Amino acid sequence: MIDVALRHRFGRGGFCLDAAFAAPEAGVTALFGPSGCGKSTILGAVAGLLRPQAGRVAIGGEVLLDTAARICLPPERRRCGVVFQDARLFPHLSVDSNLRYGLRRAPRDAPGPAFEEVVALLGIAPLLARRPAGLSGGERQRVALGRALLSRPRLLLMDEPLAALDAARRAEVLPFLARLRDRAGLPILYVTHALDEVDALADHLVLLDGGRVLAAGPVEALMARTDLPLLAGRRDAGVLLPCAVTGTEGDLIMLEFDGGTLVTTAHPGPPGTRLRVRVRARDVAVATEAPRGLSTRNILPVTLTAIAEAGEAGEVFLRLAAGPTTLLARVTRDSVSRLGLRPGQPVWALIKAVTFDHRAAGDATGEPPAWQGRRDGPY
Amino acid sequence: MTAEEWMAVRLSLEVATRSVLVSLVPAVGVAWLLARGRFPGRMLLDALVHLPLVVPPVVVGWGLLMLFGVRGPIGAPLHDWFGIRLVFTTEGAALATAVMSFPLIVRAVRLGLEGVDPGLEAAARTLGAGPVDRFVTVTLPLMSPGILAGAVTAFAAGLGEFGAVITFASNIPGETQTLPLAIYSATQTPGGETVAARLALVSFSLAMAGLLLAEVIARHMGRLLGRAG
């Protein structure tokens, strides 16, 4: 496990961070929260760039920081690769030299991908001779990813690596991030305030607000909770469903999840493709009888298991069980009383839309999209 | 130009070059302390370094004479143990020039250093670079435009140092008589007006060339470092 426990107060009466969590030593753990919640501070303390007043950071039992035991390794000896929001490439060095900067200083016996492998993975071979000043934002961030990965770290820290990019550049870099996650076999702590990045990349989620950990756990489990305003209060609140493409029917694609099948017109990939879709609570309606003559294709028999407050006056979340899978529907309190909804009742869930938060388009190298063949996801 | 005038030009170039060589490394160190150091007495050091800018050069020369004279607290051991005498020598002229132009170099180097993004040094740390390593591979190259600008400015200013040199090293042709001193001597000599005018023109041209060179170097370095230049 990666154990992090930190306490730090900025100035007298200033922002106070008091956070502790454990992240698995595989996959991506996203630190998610609004701006100023302390997530970047946590990353800085793990990297060693910020020294907290009290705390402990350990990776698999190896202690990087323990203020009680007066241990505080300097960043250069922590072997935590950092990808900053602003790339921070060395402007006086070529892309090639930037990439090799960490590699030259890594312990010789440290495992990790070879230079050529990383260059191919990130598609940066044509950039090697160039200087950072001549690169686009997306290219810079890809080089920064490569540089961090080549320093042979035991942990990758990413501090909002896509936040400084526009939508097009984000879409360009995201698939590379996903590929890096799948190939690097490294634990990644990923700081973000963008939910679509969580959907696309994260296995684990640490939810932060005001310097404190609100909740931590597997992404799907946290997304299905209705008691976390940071998630449930959003317009795009809803569950994440791990699915697999099972077949096609004309223009339609069948997506199977544990408890049912969804139909969609999007083309996420050939049969066998595994992916994660977000089913927003506001896109789900319920009916007490099997509906007929509806344009909606996705009508699933489910059981209403609970009715939870939605935080907003007049609205509630319905928890719907489709086999072992939970769906959320957001309806008015009026509908609940009108239909006489109560827990335990079998109902029909009408799903108006399924959003693919991670459309990793196949890229120039002909590699399969990143969400194919994920090795160590939770499903 | 006469041989004597050429000698003054050559001597000026030599003194200015030596003064820059002597003060460059300490200037980088002092600039580092002033820009990054957090220690008591930082303000005092800052004031001390800038003193030659505000104190009359003659006073600086006199101070050097007191310190480095053959009976001074530094000059005596230098003379007695190593046989080095600085007063009335070319080396002495270089030392006086170095002290006078030191604040110019420090200021330029400090500006260069303050322009280095600490985030890049932090990035170097996370990539495994220790303090000396990251100074040499990241900080120094990135502040080099400041160092070069400081060196060239100090060189150009050093060509014309008068007060401190004449006080500490005197006005000995071929030994310590640099361009400004030769011009001064010429104006004191009956019929020396043309010599003074010629040397003044040379002095002007050298200073101008130095400043232009500094500008060209700064632009080139800026391009190399990927900044708009």
mmCIF file with all atom_site columns, N, CA and C in Angstrom, chain A residues 5 16-17 42 46 61 99 118 121 123 126 135 151 183 210-211 232 235 238 258 263 277 302 308 330 344 356 376-377:
data_model
loop_
_atom_site.group_PDB
_atom_site.id
_atom_site.type_symbol
_atom_site.label_atom_id
_atom_site.label_alt_id
_atom_site.label_comp_id
_atom_site.label_asym_id
_atom_site.label_entity_id
_atom_site.label_seq_id
_atom_site.pdbx_PDB_ins_code
_atom_site.Cartn_x
_atom_site.Cartn_y
_atom_site.Cartn_z
_atom_site.occupancy
_atom_site.B_iso_or_equiv
_atom_site.pdbx_formal_charge
_atom_site.auth_seq_id
_atom_site.auth_comp_id
_atom_site.auth_asym_id
_atom_site.auth_atom_id
_atom_site.pdbx_PDB_model_num
ATOM 1  N N  . ALA A 1 5   ? -0.280  10.144 5.310   1.00 0.00 ? 5   ALA A N  1
ATOM 2  C CA . ALA A 1 5   ? -0.966  10.836 6.408   1.00 0.00 ? 5   ALA A CA 1
ATOM 3  C C  . ALA A 1 5   ? -0.250  12.156 6.610   1.00 0.00 ? 5   ALA A C  1
ATOM 4  N N  . CYS A 1 16  ? -5.687  24.623 6.415   1.00 0.00 ? 16  CYS A N  1
ATOM 5  C CA . CYS A 1 16  ? -5.191  23.509 7.208   1.00 0.00 ? 16  CYS A CA 1
ATOM 6  C C  . CYS A 1 16  ? -5.478  22.196 6.482   1.00 0.00 ? 16  CYS A C  1
ATOM 7  N N  . LEU A 1 17  ? -4.393  21.459 6.245   1.00 0.00 ? 17  LEU A N  1
ATOM 8  C CA . LEU A 1 17  ? -4.531  20.150 5.605   1.00 0.00 ? 17  LEU A CA 1
ATOM 9  C C  . LEU A 1 17  ? -4.429  19.087 6.683   1.00 0.00 ? 17  LEU A C  1
ATOM 10 N N  . ILE A 1 42  ? -0.923  17.719 -1.103  1.00 0.00 ? 42  ILE A N  1
ATOM 11 C CA . ILE A 1 42  ? -0.634  16.319 -0.761  1.00 0.00 ? 42  ILE A CA 1
ATOM 12 C C  . ILE A 1 42  ? 0.417   15.761 -1.711  1.00 0.00 ? 42  ILE A C  1
ATOM 13 N N  . VAL A 1 46  ? 4.167   14.277 -0.890  1.00 0.00 ? 46  VAL A N  1
ATOM 14 C CA . VAL A 1 46  ? 4.601   12.922 -1.248  1.00 0.00 ? 46  VAL A CA 1
ATOM 15 C C  . VAL A 1 46  ? 5.891   13.000 -2.055  1.00 0.00 ? 46  VAL A C  1
ATOM 16 N N  . GLY A 1 61  ? 5.779   -0.014 2.683   1.00 0.00 ? 61  GLY A N  1
ATOM 17 C CA . GLY A 1 61  ? 6.607   -0.187 3.871   1.00 0.00 ? 61  GLY A CA 1
ATOM 18 C C  . GLY A 1 61  ? 7.890   0.625  3.838   1.00 0.00 ? 61  GLY A C  1
ATOM 19 N N  . LEU A 1 99  ? 14.334  13.934 -21.865 1.00 0.00 ? 99  LEU A N  1
ATOM 20 C CA . LEU A 1 99  ? 13.873  12.578 -21.566 1.00 0.00 ? 99  LEU A CA 1
ATOM 21 C C  . LEU A 1 99  ? 14.937  11.797 -20.798 1.00 0.00 ? 99  LEU A C  1
ATOM 22 N N  . VAL A 1 118 ? 9.524   3.892  -24.377 1.00 0.00 ? 118 VAL A N  1
ATOM 23 C CA . VAL A 1 118 ? 8.759   5.040  -23.880 1.00 0.00 ? 118 VAL A CA 1
ATOM 24 C C  . VAL A 1 118 ? 8.479   6.023  -25.021 1.00 0.00 ? 118 VAL A C  1
ATOM 25 N N  . LEU A 1 121 ? 5.770   4.540  -27.048 1.00 0.00 ? 121 LEU A N  1
ATOM 26 C CA . LEU A 1 121 ? 4.512   4.550  -26.291 1.00 0.00 ? 121 LEU A CA 1
ATOM 27 C C  . LEU A 1 121 ? 3.831   5.915  -26.356 1.00 0.00 ? 121 LEU A C  1
ATOM 28 N N  . GLY A 1 123 ? 4.587   8.304  -28.613 1.00 0.00 ? 123 GLY A N  1
ATOM 29 C CA . GLY A 1 123 ? 4.581   8.862  -29.965 1.00 0.00 ? 123 GLY A CA 1
ATOM 30 C C  . GLY A 1 123 ? 5.385   10.145 -30.089 1.00 0.00 ? 123 GLY A C  1
ATOM 31 N N  . PRO A 1 126 ? 9.266   11.849 -33.359 1.00 0.00 ? 126 PRO A N  1
ATOM 32 C CA . PRO A 1 126 ? 9.583   12.970 -34.265 1.00 0.00 ? 126 PRO A CA 1
ATOM 33 C C  . PRO A 1 126 ? 10.015  14.239 -33.518 1.00 0.00 ? 126 PRO A C  1
ATOM 34 N N  . LEU A 1 135 ? 7.364   23.169 -29.043 1.00 0.00 ? 135 LEU A N  1
ATOM 35 C CA . LEU A 1 135 ? 6.345   22.120 -28.947 1.00 0.00 ? 135 LEU A CA 1
ATOM 36 C C  . LEU A 1 135 ? 4.992   22.708 -28.578 1.00 0.00 ? 135 LEU A C  1
ATOM 37 N N  . SER A 1 151 ? 12.601  8.237  -15.462 1.00 0.00 ? 151 SER A N  1
ATOM 38 C CA . SER A 1 151 ? 13.432  8.376  -14.266 1.00 0.00 ? 151 SER A CA 1
ATOM 39 C C  . SER A 1 151 ? 13.291  7.139  -13.381 1.00 0.00 ? 151 SER A C  1
ATOM 40 N N  . ARG A 1 183 ? 0.681   0.278  -19.406 1.00 0.00 ? 183 ARG A N  1
ATOM 41 C CA . ARG A 1 183 ? 1.967   -0.348 -19.701 1.00 0.00 ? 183 ARG A CA 1
ATOM 42 C C  . ARG A 1 183 ? 2.987   -0.184 -18.593 1.00 0.00 ? 183 ARG A C  1
ATOM 43 N N  . GLY A 1 210 ? -11.714 20.857 1.518   1.00 0.00 ? 210 GLY A N  1
ATOM 44 C CA . GLY A 1 210 ? -11.266 21.647 2.660   1.00 0.00 ? 210 GLY A CA 1
ATOM 45 C C  . GLY A 1 210 ? -10.111 21.030 3.416   1.00 0.00 ? 210 GLY A C  1
ATOM 46 N N  . GLY A 1 211 ? -9.229  20.332 2.695   1.00 0.00 ? 211 GLY A N  1
ATOM 47 C CA . GLY A 1 211 ? -8.049  19.762 3.333   1.00 0.00 ? 211 GLY A CA 1
ATOM 48 C C  . GLY A 1 211 ? -8.299  18.433 4.033   1.00 0.00 ? 211 GLY A C  1
ATOM 49 N N  . ALA A 1 232 ? -22.543 13.548 -5.776  1.00 0.00 ? 232 ALA A N  1
ATOM 50 C CA . ALA A 1 232 ? -23.977 13.406 -6.013  1.00 0.00 ? 232 ALA A CA 1
ATOM 51 C C  . ALA A 1 232 ? -24.630 14.737 -6.365  1.00 0.00 ? 232 ALA A C  1
ATOM 52 N N  . ARG A 1 235 ? -24.275 17.809 -11.860 1.00 0.00 ? 235 ARG A N  1
ATOM 53 C CA . ARG A 1 235 ? -25.223 17.540 -12.944 1.00 0.00 ? 235 ARG A CA 1
ATOM 54 C C  . ARG A 1 235 ? -24.991 16.168 -13.555 1.00 0.00 ? 235 ARG A C  1
ATOM 55 N N  . GLY A 1 238 ? -23.874 10.125 -11.228 1.00 0.00 ? 238 GLY A N  1
ATOM 56 C CA . GLY A 1 238 ? -24.405 8.863  -11.739 1.00 0.00 ? 238 GLY A CA 1
ATOM 57 C C  . GLY A 1 238 ? -23.402 7.764  -11.499 1.00 0.00 ? 238 GLY A C  1
ATOM 58 N N  . ASP A 1 258 ? -22.705 -6.342 -15.643 1.00 0.00 ? 258 ASP A N  1
ATOM 59 C CA . ASP A 1 258 ? -23.086 -7.359 -14.685 1.00 0.00 ? 258 ASP A CA 1
ATOM 60 C C  . ASP A 1 258 ? -24.512 -7.068 -14.210 1.00 0.00 ? 258 ASP A C  1
ATOM 61 N N  . VAL A 1 263 ? -27.962 -0.748 -24.862 1.00 0.00 ? 263 VAL A N  1
ATOM 62 C CA . VAL A 1 263 ? -27.836 -0.572 -26.301 1.00 0.00 ? 263 VAL A CA 1
ATOM 63 C C  . VAL A 1 263 ? -27.399 0.864  -26.550 1.00 0.00 ? 263 VAL A C  1
ATOM 64 N N  . VAL A 1 277 ? -18.726 2.987  -18.769 1.00 0.00 ? 277 VAL A N  1
ATOM 65 C CA . VAL A 1 277 ? -19.641 4.054  -19.181 1.00 0.00 ? 277 VAL A CA 1
ATOM 66 C C  . VAL A 1 277 ? -20.246 4.697  -17.943 1.00 0.00 ? 277 VAL A C  1
ATOM 67 N N  . VAL A 1 302 ? -35.610 -3.730 -12.927 1.00 0.00 ? 302 VAL A N  1
ATOM 68 C CA . VAL A 1 302 ? -34.743 -3.546 -11.762 1.00 0.00 ? 302 VAL A CA 1
ATOM 69 C C  . VAL A 1 302 ? -35.586 -3.572 -10.499 1.00 0.00 ? 302 VAL A C  1
ATOM 70 N N  . ALA A 1 308 ? -33.121 7.992  -1.577  1.00 0.00 ? 308 ALA A N  1
ATOM 71 C CA . ALA A 1 308 ? -32.186 8.823  -0.811  1.00 0.00 ? 308 ALA A CA 1
ATOM 72 C C  . ALA A 1 308 ? -32.363 10.280 -1.185  1.00 0.00 ? 308 ALA A C  1
ATOM 73 N N  . ARG A 1 330 ? -32.554 9.944  -10.798 1.00 0.00 ? 330 ARG A N  1
ATOM 74 C CA . ARG A 1 330 ? -32.889 11.163 -10.075 1.00 0.00 ? 330 ARG A CA 1
ATOM 75 C C  . ARG A 1 330 ? -34.292 11.585 -10.502 1.00 0.00 ? 330 ARG A C  1
ATOM 76 N N  . GLY A 1 344 ? -37.984 -2.101 -2.314  1.00 0.00 ? 344 GLY A N  1
ATOM 77 C CA . GLY A 1 344 ? -38.373 -3.486 -2.495  1.00 0.00 ? 344 GLY A CA 1
ATOM 78 C C  . GLY A 1 344 ? -39.249 -3.687 -3.705  1.00 0.00 ? 344 GLY A C  1
ATOM 79 N N  . PHE A 1 356 ? -20.061 8.004  -22.842 1.00 0.00 ? 356 PHE A N  1
ATOM 80 C CA . PHE A 1 356 ? -18.747 7.386  -22.816 1.00 0.00 ? 356 PHE A CA 1
ATOM 81 C C  . PHE A 1 356 ? -17.772 8.459  -22.412 1.00 0.00 ? 356 PHE A C  1
ATOM 82 N N  . ASP A 1 376 ? -5.099  -4.585 -14.883 1.00 0.00 ? 376 ASP A N  1
ATOM 83 C CA . ASP A 1 376 ? -5.335  -4.737 -13.457 1.00 0.00 ? 376 ASP A CA 1
ATOM 84 C C  . ASP A 1 376 ? -6.465  -3.833 -12.963 1.00 0.00 ? 376 ASP A C  1
ATOM 85 N N  . GLY A 1 377 ? -7.440  -3.659 -13.816 1.00 0.00 ? 377 GLY A N  1
ATOM 86 C CA . GLY A 1 377 ? -8.615  -2.917 -13.359 1.00 0.00 ? 377 GLY A CA 1
ATOM 87 C C  . GLY A 1 377 ? -9.376  -3.741 -12.340 1.00 0.00 ? 377 GLY A C  1
#
